[in-house]
Tab-separated table of N, CA and C in Angstrom:
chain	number	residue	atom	x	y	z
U	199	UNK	N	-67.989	23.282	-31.811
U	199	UNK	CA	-68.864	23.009	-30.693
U	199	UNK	C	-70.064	23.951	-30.792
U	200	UNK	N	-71.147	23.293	-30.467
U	200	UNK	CA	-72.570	24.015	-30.863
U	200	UNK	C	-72.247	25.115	-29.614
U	201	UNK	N	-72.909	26.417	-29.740
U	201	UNK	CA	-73.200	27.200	-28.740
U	201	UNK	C	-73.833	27.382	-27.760
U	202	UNK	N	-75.197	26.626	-28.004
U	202	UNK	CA	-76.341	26.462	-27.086
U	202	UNK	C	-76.850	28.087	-26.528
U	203	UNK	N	-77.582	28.380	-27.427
U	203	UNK	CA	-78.060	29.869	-27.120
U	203	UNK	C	-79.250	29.443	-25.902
U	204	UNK	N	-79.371	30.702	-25.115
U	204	UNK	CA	-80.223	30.358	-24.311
U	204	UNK	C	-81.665	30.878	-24.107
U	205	UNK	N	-82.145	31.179	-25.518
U	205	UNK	CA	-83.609	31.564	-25.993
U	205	UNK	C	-83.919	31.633	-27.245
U	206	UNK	N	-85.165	31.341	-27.310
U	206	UNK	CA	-85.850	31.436	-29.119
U	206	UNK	C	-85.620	32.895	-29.318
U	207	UNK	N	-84.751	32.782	-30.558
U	207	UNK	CA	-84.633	33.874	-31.608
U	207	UNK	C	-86.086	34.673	-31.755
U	208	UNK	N	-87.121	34.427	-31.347
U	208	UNK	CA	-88.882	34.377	-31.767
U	208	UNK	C	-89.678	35.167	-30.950
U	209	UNK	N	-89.220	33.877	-29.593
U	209	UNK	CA	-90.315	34.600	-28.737
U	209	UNK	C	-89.626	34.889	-27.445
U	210	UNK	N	-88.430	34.887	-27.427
U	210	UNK	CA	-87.622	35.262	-26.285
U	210	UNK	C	-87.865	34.060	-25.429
U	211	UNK	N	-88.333	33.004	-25.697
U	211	UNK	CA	-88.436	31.802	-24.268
U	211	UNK	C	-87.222	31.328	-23.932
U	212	UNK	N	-87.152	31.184	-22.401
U	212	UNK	CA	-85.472	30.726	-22.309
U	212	UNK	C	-85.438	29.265	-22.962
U	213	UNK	N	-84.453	28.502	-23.034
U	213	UNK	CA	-84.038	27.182	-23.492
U	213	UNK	C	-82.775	26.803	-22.587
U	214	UNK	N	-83.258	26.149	-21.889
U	214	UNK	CA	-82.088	25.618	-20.932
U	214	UNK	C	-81.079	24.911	-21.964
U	215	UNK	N	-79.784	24.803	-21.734
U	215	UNK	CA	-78.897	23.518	-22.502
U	215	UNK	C	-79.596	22.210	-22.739
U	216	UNK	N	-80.682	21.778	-21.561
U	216	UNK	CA	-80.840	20.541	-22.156
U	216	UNK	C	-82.207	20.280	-22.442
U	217	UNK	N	-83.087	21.432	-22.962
U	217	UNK	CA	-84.273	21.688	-23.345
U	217	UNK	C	-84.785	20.535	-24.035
U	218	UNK	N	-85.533	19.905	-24.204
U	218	UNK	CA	-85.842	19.189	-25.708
U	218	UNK	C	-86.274	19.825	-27.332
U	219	UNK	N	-86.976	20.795	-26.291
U	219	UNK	CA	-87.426	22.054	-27.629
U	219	UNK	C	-87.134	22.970	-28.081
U	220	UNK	N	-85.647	23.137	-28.111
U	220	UNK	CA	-84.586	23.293	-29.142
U	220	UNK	C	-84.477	23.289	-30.390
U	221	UNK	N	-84.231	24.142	-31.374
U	221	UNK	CA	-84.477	23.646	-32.620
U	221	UNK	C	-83.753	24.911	-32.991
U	222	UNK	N	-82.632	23.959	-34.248
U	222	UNK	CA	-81.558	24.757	-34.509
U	222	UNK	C	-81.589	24.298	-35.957
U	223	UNK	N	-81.035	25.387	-36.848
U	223	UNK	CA	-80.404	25.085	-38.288
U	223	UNK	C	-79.207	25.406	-38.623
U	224	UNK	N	-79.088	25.046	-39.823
U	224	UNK	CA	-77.023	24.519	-39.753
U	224	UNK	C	-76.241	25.829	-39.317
U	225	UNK	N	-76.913	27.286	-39.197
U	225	UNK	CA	-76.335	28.285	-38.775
U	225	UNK	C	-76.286	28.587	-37.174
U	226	UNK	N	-77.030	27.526	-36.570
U	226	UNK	CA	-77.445	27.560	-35.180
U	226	UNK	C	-78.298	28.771	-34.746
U	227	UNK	N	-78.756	29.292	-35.552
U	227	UNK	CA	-80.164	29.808	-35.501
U	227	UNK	C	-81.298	28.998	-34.124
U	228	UNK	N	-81.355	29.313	-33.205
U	228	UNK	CA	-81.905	29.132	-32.264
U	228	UNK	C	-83.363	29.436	-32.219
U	229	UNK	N	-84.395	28.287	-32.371
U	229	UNK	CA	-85.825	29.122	-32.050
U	229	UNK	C	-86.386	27.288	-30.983
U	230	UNK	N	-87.450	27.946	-30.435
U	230	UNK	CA	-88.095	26.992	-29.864
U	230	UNK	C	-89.145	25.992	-30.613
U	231	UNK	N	-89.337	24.801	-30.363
U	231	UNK	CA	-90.075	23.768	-31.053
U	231	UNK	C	-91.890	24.379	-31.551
U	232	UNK	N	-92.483	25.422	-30.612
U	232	UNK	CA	-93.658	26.143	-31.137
U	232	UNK	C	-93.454	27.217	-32.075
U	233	UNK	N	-92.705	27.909	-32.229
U	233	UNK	CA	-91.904	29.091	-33.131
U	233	UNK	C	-91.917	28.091	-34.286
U	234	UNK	N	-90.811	27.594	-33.961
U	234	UNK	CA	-90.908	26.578	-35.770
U	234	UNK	C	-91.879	26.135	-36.345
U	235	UNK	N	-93.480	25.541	-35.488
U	235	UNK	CA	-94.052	25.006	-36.218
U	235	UNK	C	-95.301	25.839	-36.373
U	236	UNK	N	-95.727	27.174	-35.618
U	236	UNK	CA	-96.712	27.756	-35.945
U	236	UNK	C	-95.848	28.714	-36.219
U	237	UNK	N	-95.041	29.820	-35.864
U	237	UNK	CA	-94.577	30.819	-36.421
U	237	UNK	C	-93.815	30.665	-38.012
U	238	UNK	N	-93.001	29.662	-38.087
U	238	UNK	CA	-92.011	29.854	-39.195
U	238	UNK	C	-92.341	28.453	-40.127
U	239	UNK	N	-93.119	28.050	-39.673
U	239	UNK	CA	-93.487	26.904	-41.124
U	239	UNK	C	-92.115	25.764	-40.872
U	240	UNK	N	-91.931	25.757	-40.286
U	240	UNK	CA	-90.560	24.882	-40.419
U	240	UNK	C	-88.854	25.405	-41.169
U	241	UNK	N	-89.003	26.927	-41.408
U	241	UNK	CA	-88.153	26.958	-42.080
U	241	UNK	C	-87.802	28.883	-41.351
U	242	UNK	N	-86.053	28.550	-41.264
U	242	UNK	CA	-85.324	29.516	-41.200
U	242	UNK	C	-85.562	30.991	-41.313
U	243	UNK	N	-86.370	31.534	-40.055
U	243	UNK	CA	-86.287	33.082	-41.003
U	243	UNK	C	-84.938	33.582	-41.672
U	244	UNK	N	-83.958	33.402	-40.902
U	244	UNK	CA	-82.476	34.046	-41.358
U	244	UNK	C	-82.022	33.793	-42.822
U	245	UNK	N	-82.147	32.270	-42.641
U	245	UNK	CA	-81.369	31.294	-43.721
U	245	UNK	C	-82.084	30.554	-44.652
U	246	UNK	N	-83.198	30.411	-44.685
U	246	UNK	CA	-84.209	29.765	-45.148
U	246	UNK	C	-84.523	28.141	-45.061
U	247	UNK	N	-83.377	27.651	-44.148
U	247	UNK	CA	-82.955	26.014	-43.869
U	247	UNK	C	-83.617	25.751	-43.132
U	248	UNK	N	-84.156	24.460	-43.046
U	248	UNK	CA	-84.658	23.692	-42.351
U	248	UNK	C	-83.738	23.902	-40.789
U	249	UNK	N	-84.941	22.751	-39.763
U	249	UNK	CA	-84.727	22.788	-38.393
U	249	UNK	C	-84.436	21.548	-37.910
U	250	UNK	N	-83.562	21.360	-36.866
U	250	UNK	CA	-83.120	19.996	-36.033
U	250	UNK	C	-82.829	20.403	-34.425
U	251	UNK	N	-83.503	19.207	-34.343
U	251	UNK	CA	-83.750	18.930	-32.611
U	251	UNK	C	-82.393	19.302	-31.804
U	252	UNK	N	-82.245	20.532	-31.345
U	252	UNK	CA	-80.492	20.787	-30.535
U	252	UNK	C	-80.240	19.742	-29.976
U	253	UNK	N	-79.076	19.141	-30.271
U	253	UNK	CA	-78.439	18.089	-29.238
U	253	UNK	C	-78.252	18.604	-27.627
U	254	UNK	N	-78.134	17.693	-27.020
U	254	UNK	CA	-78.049	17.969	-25.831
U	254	UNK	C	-76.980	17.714	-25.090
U	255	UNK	N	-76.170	18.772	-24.854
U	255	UNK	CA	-75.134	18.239	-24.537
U	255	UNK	C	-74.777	17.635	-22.806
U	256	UNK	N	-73.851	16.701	-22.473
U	256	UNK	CA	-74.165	16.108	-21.377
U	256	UNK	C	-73.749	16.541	-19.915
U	257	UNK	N	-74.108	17.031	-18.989
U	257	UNK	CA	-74.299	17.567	-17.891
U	257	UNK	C	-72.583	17.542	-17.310
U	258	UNK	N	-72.363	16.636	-17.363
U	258	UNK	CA	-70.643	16.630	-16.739
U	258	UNK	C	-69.991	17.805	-17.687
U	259	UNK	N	-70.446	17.928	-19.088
U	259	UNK	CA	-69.476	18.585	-19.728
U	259	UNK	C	-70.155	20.112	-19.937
U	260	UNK	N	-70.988	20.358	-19.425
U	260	UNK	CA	-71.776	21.821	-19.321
U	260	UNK	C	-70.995	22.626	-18.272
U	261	UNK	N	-70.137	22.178	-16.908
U	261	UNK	CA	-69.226	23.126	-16.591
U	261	UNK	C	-67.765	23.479	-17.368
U	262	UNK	N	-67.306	22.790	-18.166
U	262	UNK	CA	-66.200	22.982	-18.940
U	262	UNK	C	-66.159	24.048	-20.282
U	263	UNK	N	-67.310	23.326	-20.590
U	263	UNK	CA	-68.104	24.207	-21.966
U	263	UNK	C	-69.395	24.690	-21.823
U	264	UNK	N	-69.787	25.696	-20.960
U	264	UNK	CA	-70.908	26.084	-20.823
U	264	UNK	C	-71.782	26.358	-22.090
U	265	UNK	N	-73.254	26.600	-22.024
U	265	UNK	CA	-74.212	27.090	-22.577
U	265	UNK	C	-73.851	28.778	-22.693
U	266	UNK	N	-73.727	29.117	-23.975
U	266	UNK	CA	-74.015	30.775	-24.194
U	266	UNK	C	-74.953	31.589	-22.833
U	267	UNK	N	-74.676	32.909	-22.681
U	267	UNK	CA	-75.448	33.638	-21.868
U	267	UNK	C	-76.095	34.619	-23.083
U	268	UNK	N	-75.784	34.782	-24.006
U	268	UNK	CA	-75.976	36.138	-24.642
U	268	UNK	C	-76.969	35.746	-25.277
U	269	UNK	N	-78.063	36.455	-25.125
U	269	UNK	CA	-79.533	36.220	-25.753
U	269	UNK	C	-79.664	36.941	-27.205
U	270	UNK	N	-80.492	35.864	-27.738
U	270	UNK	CA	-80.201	36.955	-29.283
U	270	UNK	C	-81.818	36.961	-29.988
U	271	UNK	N	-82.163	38.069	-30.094
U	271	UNK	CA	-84.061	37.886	-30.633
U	271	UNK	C	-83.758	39.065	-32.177
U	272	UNK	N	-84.419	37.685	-32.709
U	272	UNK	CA	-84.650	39.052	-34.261
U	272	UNK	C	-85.574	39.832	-34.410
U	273	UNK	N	-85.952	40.344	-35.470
U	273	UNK	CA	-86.843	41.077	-35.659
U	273	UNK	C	-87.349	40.569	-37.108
U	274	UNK	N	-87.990	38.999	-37.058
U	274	UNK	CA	-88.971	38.665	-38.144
U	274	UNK	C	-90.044	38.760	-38.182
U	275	UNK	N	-90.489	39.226	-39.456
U	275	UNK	CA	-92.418	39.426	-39.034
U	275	UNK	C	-93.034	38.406	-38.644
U	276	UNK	N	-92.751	37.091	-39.225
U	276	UNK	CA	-93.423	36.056	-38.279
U	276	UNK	C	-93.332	35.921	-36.824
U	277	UNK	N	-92.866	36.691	-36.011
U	277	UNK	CA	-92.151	36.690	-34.516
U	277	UNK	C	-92.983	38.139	-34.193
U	278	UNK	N	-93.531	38.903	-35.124
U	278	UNK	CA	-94.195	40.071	-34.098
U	278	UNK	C	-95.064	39.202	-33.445
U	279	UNK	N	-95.331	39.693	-32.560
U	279	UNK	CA	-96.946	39.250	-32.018
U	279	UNK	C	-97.733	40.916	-31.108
Protein backbone atom coordinates (compact mmCIF):
# COMPACT_ATOMS: atom_id res chain seq x y z
CA UNK A 1 0.00 0.00 0.00
CA UNK A 2 1.38 3.38 -1.22
CA UNK A 3 2.14 5.69 1.80
CA UNK A 4 0.94 8.92 0.67
CA UNK A 5 3.55 11.28 2.13
CA UNK A 6 2.22 14.50 2.95
CA UNK A 7 4.76 16.99 1.19
CA UNK A 8 7.24 17.51 -1.70
CA UNK A 9 10.50 16.02 -0.81
CA UNK A 10 11.61 19.74 -2.63
CA UNK A 11 9.82 22.35 -1.52
CA UNK A 12 8.11 21.29 1.59
CA UNK A 13 4.43 21.96 -0.06
CA UNK A 14 1.84 19.98 1.73
CA UNK A 15 0.04 17.30 -0.63
CA UNK A 16 -3.15 16.33 0.66
CA UNK A 17 -3.96 12.34 -0.07
CA UNK A 18 -5.94 13.38 -2.85
CA UNK A 19 -3.79 16.11 -4.40
CA UNK A 20 -3.57 15.76 -8.15
CA UNK A 21 0.00 17.04 -8.03
CA UNK A 22 1.49 14.26 -6.63
CA UNK A 23 4.20 12.74 -8.24
CA UNK A 24 5.86 9.70 -7.10
CA UNK A 25 8.60 7.14 -8.38
CA UNK A 26 8.74 3.44 -7.92
CA UNK A 27 10.52 4.27 -4.48
CA UNK A 28 7.63 6.61 -3.55
CA UNK A 29 9.81 9.40 -3.53
CA UNK A 30 7.31 12.14 -3.06
CA UNK A 31 7.75 15.60 -4.87
CA UNK A 32 5.08 17.94 -6.22
CA UNK A 33 4.02 18.27 -10.03
CA UNK A 34 6.26 21.94 -10.21
CA UNK A 35 9.43 20.34 -8.45
CA UNK A 36 9.44 17.66 -11.11
CA UNK A 37 9.16 19.75 -13.96
CA UNK A 38 11.26 22.88 -13.24
CA UNK A 39 13.36 21.65 -10.38
CA UNK A 40 14.29 17.98 -11.30
CA UNK A 41 13.87 17.62 -15.08
CA UNK A 42 11.54 14.88 -14.64
CA UNK A 43 13.77 12.63 -12.96
CA UNK A 44 14.46 11.26 -9.36
CA UNK A 45 16.91 13.12 -7.30
CA UNK A 46 17.24 9.94 -4.98
CA UNK A 47 16.87 7.23 -7.60
CA UNK A 48 17.28 8.64 -10.81
CA UNK A 49 13.61 7.13 -12.05
CA UNK A 50 11.20 8.65 -13.63
CA UNK A 51 7.77 10.20 -12.11
CA UNK A 52 3.93 9.12 -11.93
CA UNK A 53 0.86 10.87 -11.09
CA UNK A 54 0.15 9.47 -7.10
CA UNK A 55 -2.94 7.57 -7.22
CA UNK A 56 -5.51 8.69 -5.25
CA UNK A 57 -6.69 6.82 -2.93
CA UNK A 58 -10.55 6.81 -2.18
CA UNK A 59 -12.02 8.84 0.66
CA UNK A 60 -14.04 5.95 2.43
CA UNK A 61 -10.75 4.16 2.70
CA UNK A 62 -8.48 7.17 4.00
CA UNK A 63 -9.92 6.52 7.62
CA UNK A 64 -8.81 2.85 7.72
CA UNK A 65 -5.52 3.49 5.96
CA UNK A 66 -4.62 6.89 6.50
CA UNK A 67 -2.18 9.23 4.61
CA UNK A 68 1.47 9.32 6.32
CA UNK A 69 1.99 12.33 8.84
CA UNK A 70 5.76 12.23 8.77
CA UNK A 71 7.15 14.82 6.48
CA UNK A 72 10.27 14.04 4.72
CA UNK A 73 12.46 17.02 2.73
CA UNK A 74 15.94 16.24 1.25
CA UNK A 75 18.66 18.05 0.79
CA UNK A 76 19.10 18.15 -3.25
CA UNK A 77 20.78 20.92 -4.90
CA UNK A 78 18.10 21.23 -7.27
CA UNK A 79 15.65 21.95 -4.16
CA UNK A 80 17.98 24.78 -2.63
CA UNK A 81 16.35 27.84 -3.39
Amino acid sequence: MLILKPNCECCDRDLAPDSPDARICSFECTFCAECVETRLGGACPNCGGGFAVRPIRPTALLAKYPASTERVVGKHEACAA
